[in-house]
Every structure is written in structure tokens, then in C-alpha cells.
Amino acid sequence: MNVASTIVPEALRVPQKPRLVGMDRAALAEAAVAVGEQRAKGKMRANQLFHWLYFRGARSFDDMTTISKEMRAKLAEVYDVGREDIARAQVSADGTRKWLVRLADGALVETVYIPDEDRATLCVSPQVGCTLTCRFCHTGTQPWVRNLSAAEIVGQVMLARDELGEWPSLPDDRMITNIVLMGMGEPLYNYDNVVAALGLMMDNEGIAISRRRITVSTAGVVPMIGKLGDDTGAALAISLHATRDEVRDVIVPLNKKYPIAELMDSCRRYPGSANSRRITFEYVMLKGVNDSERDARELVQLIAGIPAKVNLIPFNPWPGSPYECSDEETIARFAAIVNRAGYSSPVRTPRGRDILAACGQLKSDSLRQRKSARSTALATSQN
Ligand code: SAH
């Protein structure tokens, strides 16, 4: 049975009403005018809606007490302010939380909350599935792919805030301090919606997470990298994973289109990259593939002159994955070479292993469970 077919029945669920979440002030003003607000008052109405949606996290028009009852009723007739459904929520022993979010058409995406000592990062997905087919990544094996709307991207942050009880959006003692666009999918292949969603996350009168605390991770869509810096000022992370084109061509096939030299060039030109805004180079440790001392030395040469840190990620295996994770000693040796060259190179501790926190795994696990539930149901009905 085709795995994608298991999500078709839910794909028939379409939202009843257009959503206000995801709209910026201009769109909110138009939405108010569309239900009868005077055009001259559109801007004021938009500011009120913006506040209720993105600062207070209102999930019902009834909560929006600064807006007249009559106006609230008109808005509620036409628009929706709810959230997506949570298909599954899990909490790891280490505090990592993972939500499998069911979008209005039944598609599933993952959002992961990773608390650390000095920060807590929310990992948000920009796409359902991914078109990139990086060989070590589970998401690339999943058949169902589409872009998320700006509403579905910023909606993941809002849903996490609901779950963590973190409204209104006050600046102190935040539970979510950082956001990374690093979940399923390639953010720079969904550029406009990602930029719109980032604008909403960064807006000071709303969710208000500083652009310095928002990182976009890309496998290297070179033509969009500089533009991202200009348009958003977000921090940049590059999934480098190899130092030579012949290796990177295999594990990150996008490299055949945008080879390493071009990618590094775009990093050198990234707007605002300075010591305070270092570029993160992600490097997944694959045994015998990219983990030699030579690789480490070449990595240091590649990033020379770029304010950078290197994030070494132990490969997180999945059923049927063609690689193994490098040994601990190999990773330590690799890290030491990068460190000695003056780059911070933390080894990312695997988080949430007990809840399958690696990219794409919760979704696949859930599809597998549904598949087996269906086969059981079929077997029972045939008996
Ligand atoms: N497309 C974007 C963001 C999604 S992937 C990008 O490529 O950056 C997020 C990060 O997880 C990437 O660095 C990716 O290479 C890494 N990753 C994917 N699968 C992994 C696995 N099985 N083990 C370790 N890291 C993985």
C-alpha cells in the first residue's frame, strides 16, 4: 500500500473559513473592511486584531474585548482564529516536546521544542515533506510534499505557545527564546511564505522574537541566501555536511546545482555576518563518509574568513538508513581540529531520542502506526 494513500481521507477535511492567523496588518485591515468596517477605520481595526492574535494569542473572537461585540460577530461569521489540530504530542524524558500537527487538508508536519540551559529553541517546519532527497535524511524519503502557508508556519509557533501556556508575548522569562526553521522541508524553496511568517514572528508588537534569535537553515539554495539576509536579517545556518563536491553531490544532491564554492561565496557575502552574527555550519557525522581528519582540516580551510561556528550533529539513524553514525572518538578528534582552528564546534547532543525527535521520524512513525492499524482492521474484516 502506498503510504501517502493513508492520509487521503483526512485530506478531504477543508477549512470552513479563511483564517486571520498569518495575515499582516494590511491584510487584517482588508479583512475588517470586507465585513463592513469603514475604510478609514481599517488601520485601527487591524492594529487591534494584530494585538489580539499575535500578542495575546486569542483563539476566539469572544476574547477580543476591545473590539465591539457587533464587529466581533461579523468577523466570526466569516473568519476563523483557531489553530491546527495536534495529531500527537510527546514529551521526552529530557524535556524535549514534539507535536505532530495536522493541517487543514490532513497533511502532517512536526514542530519540536528543545529546552536547554541558557535557551529554548522551537524547531519549525516550512514544508510538508521535502523535495531535496539528502541521503541521510528521513524526510526526503516521504512522498507527500507541499509548501506551508505563512499561517501554517507562524501557526506552529502560536500552537507551541498555547501548549506551553506562554501568552501574552512578554519579553521576560520566555519559554521559547529562539526559533529555527530547521524542521521538515527546505525553507528557501518556500521563500515568500517563510519571509512573511518570519515578519510576523519578529514584529515587536506581536510575537516579538528578535531576528537575532531566529535562524533559517538551508541545504544551500544559493540564489536565495543573500536575499534572505536583506529581507529578514535572520541568522543563517548552512547544512554543509561535506567539504568536497564529489562527497556532497552524493549526500546533499542539491550540491550538483549549487556546488560548494558558490555556496561558500554566498556565505561570505551574507548581509550582516559579523562576529556577533556568526553563520552556523551544520555537519552531520557519517561514519567513513565525511568524518576523517582530512575532512576536518578541509572544513577549516573552507570556512576561513567567515565568522562561523560549526555544529557537529551525530547522525541519527532511521530504519533502512544507508549510513551509520561516526564513533565518539572520531567525532571528538574532528571537533578538536575545528576547535584548534578557532571555531566553536559543539557536538549536538541527541535530544528526545525516546520520542524519535530526528527529522521526519515522528511523522513516519505515525504513518506506520496508521498503516498497521489499517492492515489489522482489514485482516479483521476479512476474517
Ligand atoms: N532543508 C534545511 C532544513 C531541514 S534539515 C536544511 O537542509 O538545512 C535540518 C537539519 O537536520 C539539517 O542540517 C539536516 O542535514 C539535519 N538532518 C537531517 N536528517 C538527519 C539525521 N538523520 N541525523 C542528523 N541530522 C539530520
XYZ file of C-alpha atoms and ligand atoms in Angstrom:
409
model
C 0.000 0.000 0.000
C 1.205 3.480 -0.811
C 1.922 5.323 2.436
C 0.558 8.606 1.058
C -2.817 6.999 0.454
C -3.281 6.557 4.186
C -3.683 10.316 4.615
C -6.194 10.839 1.821
C -9.391 10.508 3.879
C -8.302 13.311 6.199
C -7.178 15.326 3.206
C -10.853 15.815 2.464
C -11.199 17.982 5.553
C -11.077 21.537 4.259
C -11.226 24.604 6.487
C -14.636 26.194 6.596
C -13.461 29.767 6.815
C -10.399 31.803 5.875
C -8.018 32.325 8.796
C -6.845 35.593 10.250
C -3.681 33.974 11.628
C -0.946 34.505 9.062
C -2.256 37.893 7.944
C -0.176 41.040 8.341
C -1.687 44.422 9.264
C -2.581 45.324 5.678
C -4.432 42.032 5.141
C -6.175 42.360 8.520
C -7.383 45.827 7.556
C -8.799 44.436 4.305
C -10.433 41.597 6.235
C -12.166 44.083 8.528
C -13.296 46.251 5.619
C -14.635 43.146 3.871
C -17.093 42.558 6.739
C -18.304 46.152 6.742
C -15.736 48.199 8.670
C -15.289 51.751 7.340
C -12.145 52.013 5.265
C -10.940 54.950 7.413
C -11.048 52.700 10.475
C -9.366 49.741 8.791
C -5.912 50.533 10.132
C -7.093 50.916 13.703
C -9.049 47.658 13.481
C -6.014 45.907 12.009
C -3.864 47.042 14.946
C -6.426 45.689 17.406
C -6.659 42.356 15.622
C -2.878 42.148 15.349
C -2.569 42.663 19.099
C -5.167 40.020 19.959
C -3.819 37.471 17.539
C -0.073 37.771 17.916
C 0.485 39.393 21.304
C -2.328 37.829 23.320
C -2.740 34.625 21.331
C -6.539 34.890 21.267
C -8.201 31.795 19.871
C -11.715 33.128 19.934
C -13.300 36.389 18.839
C -15.044 36.498 22.233
C -11.679 37.178 23.859
C -11.131 40.329 21.792
C -12.807 42.631 24.266
C -11.523 45.917 22.842
C -13.464 45.227 19.646
C -17.218 45.898 19.675
C -19.462 42.865 20.035
C -21.114 43.688 16.759
C -17.813 43.769 14.895
C -16.673 40.574 16.594
C -19.832 38.825 15.448
C -19.338 39.994 11.872
C -15.735 38.823 11.877
C -16.639 35.473 13.420
C -19.198 34.839 10.721
C -16.576 34.997 8.007
C -13.183 34.251 9.590
C -11.509 31.720 11.791
C -8.973 32.391 14.572
C -8.405 28.803 15.679
C -5.310 26.638 15.482
C -4.396 23.459 13.660
C -5.109 20.130 15.373
C -2.429 18.288 17.265
C -2.415 14.735 15.920
C 0.052 13.629 18.571
C 2.001 15.287 21.387
C 5.015 13.763 23.082
C 7.318 14.800 25.887
C 10.785 13.303 26.164
C 12.457 12.474 29.467
C 14.926 15.301 28.641
C 12.156 17.888 28.303
C 12.058 17.906 24.507
C 8.495 18.139 23.268
C 7.272 17.176 19.886
C 3.971 17.950 18.254
C 2.705 16.271 15.147
C 0.464 18.939 13.654
C -2.434 18.048 11.386
C -3.046 20.780 8.837
C -6.498 21.562 7.473
C -6.025 19.293 4.435
C -4.889 16.392 6.610
C -1.167 16.767 5.860
C 1.147 16.302 8.848
C 4.168 18.327 9.976
C 6.384 18.302 13.040
C 7.225 21.057 15.488
C 9.826 20.367 18.169
C 10.593 22.270 21.391
C 14.116 21.819 22.720
C 14.838 23.379 26.118
C 18.496 23.921 27.037
C 20.207 25.533 29.987
C 20.526 29.011 28.506
C 17.841 28.935 25.841
C 14.866 27.029 24.492
C 14.513 26.572 20.793
C 11.425 25.863 18.767
C 12.125 23.988 15.557
C 9.521 24.845 12.940
C 8.794 23.110 9.625
C 8.416 25.120 6.406
C 7.143 22.299 4.162
C 5.236 19.033 4.303
C 7.931 16.585 3.257
C 10.904 17.799 1.217
C 11.995 17.674 -2.411
C 15.728 17.564 -1.676
C 16.407 13.822 -1.062
C 19.517 14.295 1.110
C 20.631 10.694 1.505
C 20.914 10.668 5.301
C 17.612 12.452 5.933
C 14.393 10.625 6.580
C 12.135 13.446 5.402
C 13.484 13.061 1.858
C 12.009 9.541 1.699
C 8.468 10.726 2.382
C 6.206 11.042 -0.626
C 3.855 13.879 0.298
C 5.252 17.345 -0.420
C 3.760 20.814 -0.358
C 4.665 24.274 0.854
C 3.186 25.519 4.094
C 1.353 28.836 4.047
C 2.638 31.714 6.179
C -0.285 30.963 8.509
C 0.776 27.340 8.885
C 4.373 28.346 9.614
C 3.692 31.075 12.182
C 0.811 28.888 13.429
C 3.357 26.336 14.680
C 4.882 28.978 16.958
C 1.445 30.020 18.179
C 0.407 26.449 18.802
C 3.583 25.785 20.790
C 2.888 28.918 22.824
C -0.640 27.630 23.534
C 0.739 24.295 24.669
C 3.394 25.878 26.859
C 0.934 28.424 28.263
C 3.053 31.311 27.033
C 0.681 34.162 26.212
C 0.789 37.134 26.183
C 4.062 37.597 24.431
C 6.076 39.338 27.158
C 9.825 39.783 26.761
C 10.993 38.300 30.093
C 11.467 34.687 31.123
C 10.454 33.313 27.793
C 9.855 29.617 27.376
C 10.557 29.899 23.649
C 13.645 32.089 23.296
C 14.829 31.008 19.849
C 13.296 29.761 16.640
C 14.946 27.698 13.937
C 13.454 26.978 10.532
C 15.023 23.570 10.551
C 12.199 21.075 10.670
C 10.852 19.246 7.659
C 11.490 20.814 4.282
C 13.680 23.444 2.661
C 12.743 26.965 3.820
C 14.310 28.695 0.816
C 12.083 26.670 -1.535
C 9.095 28.257 0.191
C 10.647 31.685 0.274
C 7.706 34.107 0.241
C 5.710 32.298 2.907
C 8.773 31.851 5.108
C 9.612 35.561 4.865
C 6.003 36.533 5.643
C 5.952 34.188 8.649
C 9.327 35.491 9.897
C 7.970 39.046 9.661
C 5.104 38.060 11.957
C 7.390 36.267 14.422
C 9.745 39.261 14.611
C 7.151 42.033 14.852
C 7.689 43.915 18.108
C 4.006 44.392 18.772
C 3.241 40.719 18.342
C 5.210 37.531 18.964
C 8.309 39.740 19.132
C 11.155 37.268 18.868
C 14.256 39.181 17.810
C 15.689 38.482 14.383
C 18.960 37.668 16.120
C 17.204 34.706 17.714
C 15.681 33.338 14.543
C 17.778 31.087 12.337
C 16.970 29.793 8.878
C 18.690 26.550 7.935
C 19.236 25.748 4.274
C 20.824 22.942 2.318
C 22.225 25.705 0.090
C 19.721 27.337 -2.257
C 22.389 29.842 -3.290
C 20.290 32.394 -5.244
C 18.013 32.995 -2.251
C 20.622 33.265 0.515
C 21.621 36.917 0.119
C 18.008 37.900 -0.415
C 17.030 36.215 2.850
C 19.580 38.333 4.689
C 18.365 41.528 3.017
C 14.681 40.776 3.517
C 14.705 39.444 7.077
C 18.056 39.875 8.834
C 17.619 36.341 10.178
C 20.622 34.303 11.233
C 21.843 31.756 8.708
C 22.654 28.075 9.102
C 24.083 26.029 6.267
C 23.756 22.253 6.107
C 27.242 21.724 4.742
C 27.968 18.095 5.682
C 30.917 17.648 3.301
C 33.996 19.541 2.161
C 34.395 18.173 -1.366
C 31.876 18.303 -4.196
C 32.212 14.600 -5.013
C 31.063 13.712 -1.478
C 28.472 16.468 -1.121
C 26.967 15.658 -4.551
C 26.003 12.261 -3.120
C 24.751 13.154 0.349
C 23.207 16.560 -0.499
C 22.225 16.228 -4.178
C 21.346 19.955 -4.336
C 25.125 20.417 -4.445
C 25.108 19.396 -8.118
C 23.151 22.577 -8.791
C 24.949 24.861 -6.333
C 28.438 23.495 -5.639
C 30.456 24.195 -2.505
C 32.482 27.118 -3.905
C 29.321 29.035 -4.863
C 27.721 28.222 -1.542
C 30.708 29.487 0.426
C 30.749 32.630 -1.691
C 27.141 33.367 -0.792
C 28.007 32.874 2.892
C 30.911 35.322 2.643
C 28.504 37.888 1.247
C 25.684 37.188 3.712
C 24.409 40.564 4.907
C 25.322 41.444 8.440
C 27.532 38.443 9.082
C 29.984 39.591 11.704
C 31.367 38.106 14.867
C 28.131 38.792 16.686
C 26.192 37.138 13.850
C 28.126 34.065 13.027
C 26.944 31.663 10.382
C 26.329 28.154 11.668
C 27.677 25.307 9.572
C 25.878 22.085 10.286
C 27.846 18.929 9.728
C 26.257 15.518 10.207
C 28.818 12.903 11.224
C 28.583 9.906 8.895
C 30.924 7.021 9.574
C 33.567 6.645 6.877
C 31.866 9.198 4.604
C 32.784 12.695 5.812
C 34.416 12.221 9.215
C 38.177 11.925 8.585
C 40.846 14.272 9.922
C 41.394 15.395 6.349
C 37.709 16.371 6.180
C 38.099 18.375 9.381
C 41.140 20.227 8.035
C 39.379 20.939 4.750
C 36.348 22.224 6.624
C 38.513 24.715 8.483
C 40.024 25.905 5.195
C 36.605 26.266 3.602
C 35.192 28.497 6.309
C 38.381 30.535 6.769
C 37.495 34.214 6.993
C 33.804 33.612 7.685
C 32.552 34.442 11.197
C 31.300 30.946 11.855
C 30.569 28.175 14.264
C 30.369 24.531 13.379
C 27.595 22.362 14.702
C 28.598 18.710 14.623
C 25.496 16.533 14.529
C 25.794 12.840 15.349
C 23.875 11.070 12.591
C 20.501 9.942 13.850
C 19.780 6.627 12.136
C 16.333 5.644 10.939
C 15.021 2.259 9.790
C 16.707 1.448 6.489
C 19.086 4.433 6.549
C 22.183 3.797 4.409
C 24.666 5.290 6.916
C 25.964 4.854 10.423
C 26.946 7.499 12.934
C 30.681 8.137 13.379
C 32.345 6.789 16.548
C 32.568 9.047 19.546
C 36.381 9.237 19.301
C 36.197 10.147 15.626
C 33.742 12.936 16.396
C 35.938 14.168 19.251
C 39.031 14.200 17.007
C 37.123 16.054 14.306
C 35.811 18.606 16.841
C 39.316 19.139 18.256
C 40.730 20.058 14.834
C 37.930 22.546 14.191
C 38.314 23.941 17.719
C 42.050 24.362 17.424
C 41.463 26.468 14.324
C 39.472 28.885 16.496
C 35.934 27.831 15.712
C 33.430 26.841 18.318
C 32.323 23.330 17.373
C 29.822 21.917 19.833
C 28.709 18.377 19.230
C 24.952 18.452 19.271
C 23.678 16.132 21.956
C 20.948 13.948 20.554
C 17.714 15.158 22.108
C 14.415 13.455 22.504
C 15.668 10.112 21.208
C 12.933 8.370 23.193
C 10.309 10.269 21.199
C 12.000 9.875 17.803
C 12.986 13.523 17.616
C 15.127 13.218 14.472
C 13.804 14.960 11.436
C 10.784 13.225 9.941
C 10.675 10.321 12.339
C 7.559 11.070 14.340
C 5.535 11.564 11.206
C 6.759 8.325 9.666
C 6.154 6.501 12.894
C 2.609 7.800 12.967
C 2.013 6.809 9.348
C 3.368 3.351 10.118
C 1.018 3.015 13.053
C -1.929 4.058 10.929
C -0.839 1.691 8.219
C -0.639 -1.190 10.663
C -3.948 -0.187 12.272
C -5.495 -0.307 8.820
C -3.952 -3.669 7.970
C -5.216 -5.012 11.300
C -8.680 -3.648 10.527
C -8.532 -5.164 7.046
C -7.347 -8.515 8.393
C -10.135 -8.490 10.980
C -12.786 -7.622 8.406
C -11.588 -10.400 6.133
C -11.773 -12.999 8.894
N 16.411 21.802 4.468
C 17.019 22.503 5.555
C 16.354 22.309 6.912
C 15.862 20.935 7.274
S 17.018 19.716 7.783
C 18.479 22.139 5.645
O 18.911 21.261 4.900
O 19.198 22.760 6.420
C 17.571 20.231 9.361
C 18.954 19.682 9.735
O 18.867 18.311 10.165
C 19.912 19.692 8.560
O 21.187 20.122 8.957
C 19.929 18.237 8.171
O 21.041 17.963 7.415
C 19.865 17.537 9.514
N 19.459 16.132 9.455
C 18.534 15.576 8.666
N 18.443 14.246 8.904
C 19.320 13.952 9.864
C 19.692 12.742 10.547
N 19.117 11.588 10.261
N 20.632 12.812 11.501
C 21.225 14.005 11.795
N 20.907 15.169 11.205
C 19.981 15.157 10.235
